[in-house]
Amino acid sequence: MILFVGPLPPPLHGFSFINGEMLARFRAAPAAVSVFNRAPAPSQGRVASWWQAAAAWLGFVRALGGAPRASALYMGFSGGLGQLVDLAYLLVARLSGRPVVMHHHSFAYLRQRPTHTALVLRCARRARHIVLCDCMADALSRQYGIARAQIDVVSNAAFLPPAQALDRGHQPAASLQLGFLSNITAEKGIFAFFDLLTALRARGVAVQARVAGPVAPDIAQRFAQALAAQPDCQHLGPVYGEAKAQFYQGLDVLVFPTFYNNEAEPVTLLEALRVGLPVLANARGCIADLVPAGAGVVLHDDARFVDQAADTLQAWARQSTAQWQQRYQQAQQAFVQLRAEHAQRLAGIVQRMTRGGSA
């Protein structure tokens, strides 16, 4: 049996999406799974949220008491103070002698060493740990003394469907079609994206843009004003399913100018590469490992992101259709190779856990 702990959709975000995909793989193995959803109920206050967490933990204790000895705990590890709730699950599993697998999705506690994280991970040194890229594995080992042999690297690419070829072809005389897809916040780089559009037009580069995602309330007015100042730029709101596929279909390049320090391995970038869409991104978390040369460009200087991105796109705008087609192919091939390698790793982990034991 797998005792599954972690937030599941709704709300839908990268962390809950991957948790849902991991749960689906355990069930398809097939394996008996008891689920303890850590996602707060909509519009729930802090006190009610903690009561919900306590009730779920008590249910976990009861389930653990009746579970076979070979049962394992799988935990989607939180990025902030929710780790203290994770600790409650971890301690019970450890006291019962059950194997533990912790799946890490954030750099929040890898760029620094919070006291509460150090406490939790000190209790988890004998657990197996799943991270998203090699640099994340190195940081986890360095910060918390977890043996590298206890860490498995599995890219989020393993959870996505196979690559899908889209019919696209940039024409040299046409406007560049640029896209931004994310939760729309200042940290995620929306205003850098608008500055990039302005810089390109000042250089004489014809450009059209589409922005997709929900707008954070704290920047709603500033966003509306900045959007209104941009000609040929649409805000589509949140996009899912077929609307998201159409969004990617209409682009030449996905721009991901994130300044978010806790960024790990954005699913958005993987989705873009999956359909052969080149990526222009700012370096955070695993992004530099995710976008190889030819599949796009990753920039490493926050202060010069707009200028360097404008240089790159101005040069690309002059290129031939054949050069664009080669870039589309290289972007998709990067995803194909990444997915194949990491899907195999993921299958091995699921197989070991569902047969009774840690990853």
Coordinates of C-alpha atoms in Angstrom, one line a residue:
M1 CA 0.0 0.0 0.0
I2 CA 1.1 3.6 -0.7
L3 CA 0.2 6.3 1.8
F4 CA 0.1 9.4 -0.4
V5 CA 0.5 12.8 1.2
G6 CA 0.5 16.1 -0.7
P7 CA -1.8 18.8 -2.2
L8 CA -3.9 17.8 -5.2
P9 CA -6.0 20.0 -7.5
P10 CA -7.9 22.2 -7.1
P11 CA -6.3 24.7 -7.1
L12 CA -4.2 23.7 -10.1
H13 CA -0.6 24.7 -10.1
G14 CA 2.7 23.0 -10.9
F15 CA 3.0 21.3 -7.5
S16 CA -0.5 20.0 -7.4
F17 CA -0.4 18.9 -11.0
I18 CA 2.7 16.7 -10.6
N19 CA 1.2 15.3 -7.4
G20 CA -1.9 14.3 -9.3
E21 CA 0.2 12.7 -12.0
M22 CA 2.2 10.8 -9.5
L23 CA -1.0 9.5 -7.8
A24 CA -2.3 8.4 -11.2
R25 CA 0.8 6.3 -11.8
F26 CA 0.6 4.6 -8.4
R27 CA -3.1 3.7 -9.2
A28 CA -2.2 2.5 -12.7
A29 CA 0.6 0.2 -11.3
P30 CA -1.9 -1.0 -9.9
A31 CA -1.4 -0.3 -6.2
A32 CA -3.7 0.2 -3.2
V33 CA -3.4 3.9 -2.3
S34 CA -4.7 5.9 0.7
V35 CA -4.7 9.6 -0.1
F36 CA -4.3 12.4 2.3
N37 CA -4.9 15.6 0.4
R38 CA -3.0 18.6 1.9
A39 CA -4.6 21.2 -0.4
P40 CA -6.6 23.7 1.7
A41 CA -10.3 24.0 0.9
P42 CA -11.3 27.0 -1.1
S43 CA -11.9 30.3 0.9
Q44 CA -10.8 28.5 4.1
G45 CA -9.4 30.6 6.9
R46 CA -6.2 29.9 8.7
V47 CA -7.7 28.3 11.8
A48 CA -10.0 26.1 9.7
S49 CA -7.1 25.1 7.5
W50 CA -5.1 23.9 10.5
W51 CA -8.1 22.0 11.8
Q52 CA -8.4 20.3 8.4
A53 CA -4.7 19.4 8.5
A54 CA -5.1 17.9 12.0
A55 CA -8.0 15.8 10.9
A56 CA -6.2 14.5 7.9
W57 CA -3.2 13.6 10.0
L58 CA -5.3 11.7 12.5
G59 CA -6.8 9.8 9.5
F60 CA -3.3 9.1 8.4
V61 CA -2.3 7.7 11.8
R62 CA -5.4 5.4 11.8
A63 CA -4.6 4.2 8.2
L64 CA -1.0 3.6 9.1
G65 CA -2.0 1.5 12.0
G66 CA -4.0 -0.8 9.8
A67 CA -1.7 -0.8 6.8
P68 CA 0.6 -3.7 5.8
R69 CA 4.1 -3.6 7.1
A70 CA 5.4 -3.2 3.6
S71 CA 3.4 0.1 3.1
A72 CA 5.4 3.2 2.1
L73 CA 4.8 6.9 2.6
Y74 CA 5.0 9.1 -0.5
M75 CA 5.1 12.8 0.3
G76 CA 5.0 15.8 -1.9
F77 CA 7.2 18.0 0.2
S78 CA 6.0 21.5 1.0
G79 CA 8.1 24.6 0.2
G80 CA 7.4 26.7 3.3
L81 CA 6.0 26.4 6.8
G82 CA 3.8 23.5 5.6
Q83 CA 6.9 21.4 6.1
L84 CA 6.0 21.4 9.9
V85 CA 2.8 19.6 9.0
D86 CA 4.8 17.3 6.7
L87 CA 7.0 16.6 9.8
A88 CA 4.1 15.2 11.7
Y89 CA 3.5 12.6 8.9
L90 CA 7.2 11.8 8.6
L91 CA 7.7 11.2 12.3
V92 CA 4.7 8.7 12.5
A93 CA 6.0 6.8 9.4
R94 CA 9.5 6.7 10.8
L95 CA 8.4 5.5 14.2
S96 CA 6.4 2.7 12.5
G97 CA 9.4 1.7 10.5
R98 CA 7.8 2.4 7.1
P99 CA 9.9 3.5 4.2
V100 CA 9.5 7.2 3.1
V101 CA 9.9 8.8 -0.2
M102 CA 9.9 12.7 -0.3
H103 CA 9.4 14.5 -3.6
H104 CA 10.9 18.0 -3.8
H105 CA 9.5 20.7 -6.0
S106 CA 10.9 24.0 -4.7
F107 CA 14.2 25.8 -4.4
A108 CA 12.8 27.9 -1.4
Y109 CA 14.8 25.9 1.1
L110 CA 17.8 25.1 -1.1
R111 CA 19.1 28.6 -1.7
Q112 CA 19.1 29.1 2.1
R113 CA 18.8 26.8 5.1
P114 CA 15.7 27.6 7.2
T115 CA 15.8 26.2 10.7
H116 CA 12.5 24.3 10.3
T117 CA 13.6 22.7 7.1
A118 CA 16.8 21.6 8.7
L119 CA 14.8 20.0 11.5
V120 CA 12.5 18.1 9.1
L121 CA 15.2 16.9 6.8
R122 CA 17.4 15.8 9.7
C123 CA 14.6 13.3 10.4
A124 CA 14.5 12.3 6.8
R125 CA 18.1 11.4 6.0
R126 CA 17.3 7.8 5.6
A127 CA 14.4 8.5 3.3
R128 CA 14.6 8.4 -0.4
H129 CA 14.4 11.9 -2.1
I130 CA 13.2 12.7 -5.6
V131 CA 14.3 16.0 -7.1
L132 CA 13.9 17.6 -10.5
C133 CA 17.5 18.1 -11.8
D134 CA 21.1 17.5 -10.9
C135 CA 21.7 21.0 -9.5
M136 CA 18.7 20.5 -7.2
A137 CA 20.2 17.2 -6.0
D138 CA 23.6 18.8 -5.4
A139 CA 21.9 21.6 -3.4
L140 CA 19.9 19.2 -1.3
S141 CA 22.9 17.2 -0.4
R142 CA 25.1 20.2 0.3
Q143 CA 22.6 22.1 2.4
Y144 CA 21.3 19.2 4.5
G145 CA 23.9 16.4 4.4
I146 CA 21.7 14.0 2.6
A147 CA 23.8 11.3 0.8
R148 CA 23.7 11.7 -2.9
A149 CA 23.0 8.0 -3.2
Q150 CA 19.7 8.6 -1.4
I151 CA 18.6 11.1 -4.1
D152 CA 16.8 10.3 -7.4
V153 CA 16.6 12.9 -10.2
V154 CA 13.3 12.8 -12.1
S155 CA 12.4 15.7 -14.4
N156 CA 8.7 16.8 -14.6
A157 CA 9.0 15.9 -18.3
A158 CA 8.4 12.3 -17.2
F159 CA 4.8 13.3 -16.3
L160 CA 3.8 14.9 -19.6
P161 CA 2.4 13.2 -22.7
P162 CA 4.6 12.4 -25.7
A163 CA 5.8 15.2 -28.0
Q164 CA 3.2 16.6 -30.4
A165 CA 4.2 18.2 -33.6
L166 CA 2.4 21.5 -34.4
D167 CA 2.3 23.0 -37.9
R168 CA 4.2 26.3 -37.5
G169 CA 6.7 28.2 -39.5
H170 CA 7.9 31.7 -38.9
Q171 CA 8.2 33.8 -42.1
P172 CA 11.1 36.3 -42.1
A173 CA 8.8 39.2 -43.1
A174 CA 6.2 38.5 -40.5
S175 CA 5.8 39.9 -37.0
L176 CA 7.4 37.9 -34.2
Q177 CA 4.7 36.1 -32.2
L178 CA 5.8 36.1 -28.5
G179 CA 3.9 34.6 -25.6
F180 CA 4.0 34.8 -21.8
L181 CA 2.2 32.1 -19.8
S182 CA 2.3 32.0 -16.0
N183 CA 0.6 33.2 -12.9
I184 CA 0.9 36.9 -13.6
T185 CA 3.0 38.5 -10.9
A186 CA 6.0 41.0 -10.9
E187 CA 8.2 38.1 -9.7
K188 CA 7.3 36.0 -12.7
G189 CA 8.5 38.8 -14.9
I190 CA 5.4 40.2 -16.6
F191 CA 6.7 43.8 -16.5
A192 CA 10.0 42.7 -17.9
F193 CA 8.0 41.1 -20.7
F194 CA 6.3 44.4 -21.4
D195 CA 9.6 46.2 -21.3
L196 CA 11.0 43.6 -23.8
L197 CA 8.1 44.3 -26.2
T198 CA 8.9 48.1 -26.0
A199 CA 12.6 47.5 -26.6
L200 CA 12.0 45.4 -29.6
R201 CA 9.7 47.9 -31.2
A202 CA 12.2 50.7 -30.5
R203 CA 14.7 48.6 -32.6
G204 CA 12.3 48.3 -35.4
V205 CA 11.3 44.6 -34.8
A206 CA 7.7 43.9 -35.6
V207 CA 6.2 42.0 -32.7
Q208 CA 2.8 40.8 -31.5
A209 CA 2.2 39.3 -28.1
R210 CA -0.2 37.2 -26.1
V211 CA -0.3 37.0 -22.3
A212 CA -2.0 34.1 -20.6
G213 CA -2.7 33.4 -16.9
P214 CA -4.5 34.8 -13.9
V215 CA -3.4 38.3 -12.7
A216 CA -2.3 38.6 -9.0
P217 CA -4.7 41.1 -7.3
D218 CA -1.8 43.1 -5.9
I219 CA -0.7 44.1 -9.4
A220 CA -4.0 44.2 -11.2
Q221 CA -4.1 48.0 -11.7
R222 CA -0.5 48.2 -12.7
F223 CA -0.9 45.3 -15.1
A224 CA -4.0 46.8 -16.7
Q225 CA -2.2 50.1 -17.3
A226 CA 1.0 48.4 -18.7
L227 CA -1.1 46.2 -21.0
A228 CA -3.1 49.2 -22.3
A229 CA 0.2 50.9 -23.3
Q230 CA 1.2 47.9 -25.4
P231 CA -0.1 47.8 -29.0
D232 CA -0.8 44.3 -30.4
C233 CA -0.7 42.6 -27.0
Q234 CA -3.7 40.5 -25.8
H235 CA -4.4 39.2 -22.3
L236 CA -6.3 35.9 -22.7
G237 CA -6.8 35.1 -19.0
P238 CA -6.2 31.6 -17.7
V239 CA -5.9 29.0 -20.5
Y240 CA -6.4 25.2 -20.2
G241 CA -6.9 22.3 -22.6
E242 CA -7.6 23.2 -26.2
A243 CA -7.2 26.9 -25.4
K244 CA -3.7 26.3 -24.2
A245 CA -2.9 24.2 -27.2
Q246 CA -4.1 27.1 -29.5
F247 CA -2.0 29.5 -27.4
Y248 CA 1.2 27.6 -28.1
Q249 CA 0.2 27.0 -31.7
G250 CA 0.2 30.7 -32.5
L251 CA 3.6 31.5 -31.1
D252 CA 7.2 31.7 -32.4
V253 CA 8.8 31.9 -29.0
L254 CA 7.7 31.5 -25.4
V255 CA 9.3 34.1 -23.1
F256 CA 9.7 33.2 -19.5
P257 CA 11.4 36.2 -17.8
T258 CA 11.1 34.8 -14.2
F259 CA 12.8 36.5 -11.2
Y260 CA 11.1 34.1 -8.8
N261 CA 13.8 32.8 -6.5
N262 CA 11.9 29.6 -5.6
E263 CA 11.5 28.6 -9.3
A264 CA 12.3 25.0 -9.8
E265 CA 11.4 23.3 -13.1
P266 CA 8.4 25.1 -14.6
V267 CA 5.9 22.8 -16.3
T268 CA 5.1 25.6 -18.7
L269 CA 8.6 25.4 -20.3
L270 CA 8.3 21.7 -20.7
E271 CA 4.9 22.1 -22.3
A272 CA 6.4 24.6 -24.8
L273 CA 9.3 22.3 -25.7
R274 CA 6.9 19.4 -26.0
V275 CA 5.2 21.1 -29.0
G276 CA 8.5 22.4 -30.5
L277 CA 8.2 25.9 -29.2
P278 CA 11.6 27.6 -28.5
V279 CA 12.1 29.2 -25.1
L280 CA 13.7 32.4 -24.0
A281 CA 14.1 32.3 -20.2
N282 CA 15.8 33.8 -17.3
A283 CA 18.0 31.4 -15.3
R284 CA 16.3 30.2 -12.1
G285 CA 16.3 26.7 -10.5
C286 CA 16.6 23.9 -13.1
I287 CA 15.9 26.1 -16.1
A288 CA 19.5 26.2 -17.4
D289 CA 19.5 22.4 -17.4
L290 CA 16.1 22.3 -19.0
V291 CA 16.8 24.4 -22.1
P292 CA 19.8 23.1 -24.1
A293 CA 21.5 25.2 -26.8
G294 CA 19.4 25.1 -29.9
A295 CA 16.1 24.7 -28.0
G296 CA 16.2 28.3 -26.9
V297 CA 18.3 30.7 -24.8
V298 CA 18.7 31.0 -21.0
L299 CA 20.0 34.3 -19.8
H300 CA 21.9 34.7 -16.5
D301 CA 21.9 38.5 -15.7
D302 CA 18.7 39.8 -14.2
A303 CA 19.7 43.4 -14.7
R304 CA 20.4 42.9 -18.4
F305 CA 17.6 40.5 -19.2
V306 CA 15.6 42.9 -21.4
D307 CA 18.6 44.1 -23.4
Q308 CA 20.0 40.6 -23.9
A309 CA 16.6 39.1 -24.7
A310 CA 16.0 41.9 -27.3
D311 CA 19.5 41.2 -28.8
T312 CA 18.5 37.5 -29.2
L313 CA 15.1 38.1 -30.6
Q314 CA 16.3 40.8 -33.0
A315 CA 18.9 38.4 -34.4
W316 CA 16.3 35.6 -34.7
A317 CA 13.8 37.9 -36.5
R318 CA 16.3 38.2 -39.4
Q319 CA 16.7 34.4 -39.8
S320 CA 15.2 32.3 -42.6
T321 CA 12.3 30.0 -42.4
A322 CA 14.7 27.0 -42.5
Q323 CA 16.6 28.3 -39.5
W324 CA 13.3 28.7 -37.6
Q325 CA 12.3 25.2 -38.5
Q326 CA 15.6 23.8 -37.2
R327 CA 15.0 25.7 -33.9
Y328 CA 11.5 24.2 -33.6
Q329 CA 12.9 20.7 -34.2
Q330 CA 15.7 21.1 -31.7
A331 CA 13.2 22.4 -29.1
Q332 CA 11.0 19.3 -29.5
Q333 CA 14.0 16.9 -29.6
A334 CA 15.2 18.3 -26.3
F335 CA 11.9 17.4 -24.8
V336 CA 11.8 13.9 -26.4
Q337 CA 15.2 13.0 -25.0
L338 CA 14.5 14.4 -21.6
R339 CA 11.1 12.6 -21.3
A340 CA 12.5 9.3 -22.5
E341 CA 15.3 9.2 -19.9
H342 CA 13.2 10.4 -17.0
A343 CA 10.1 8.4 -17.8
Q344 CA 12.2 5.3 -17.4
R345 CA 13.5 6.5 -14.1
L346 CA 10.0 7.3 -12.9
A347 CA 8.7 3.9 -13.9
G348 CA 11.5 2.3 -11.8
I349 CA 10.6 4.3 -8.7
V350 CA 6.9 3.5 -9.0
Q351 CA 7.6 -0.2 -9.6
R352 CA 9.9 -0.4 -6.5
M353 CA 7.4 1.4 -4.3
T354 CA 4.3 -0.5 -5.4
R355 CA 6.2 -3.8 -4.8
G356 CA 6.6 -2.8 -1.2
G357 CA 9.5 -0.5 -0.2
S358 CA 11.1 2.8 -0.8
A359 CA 12.2 4.1 -4.2

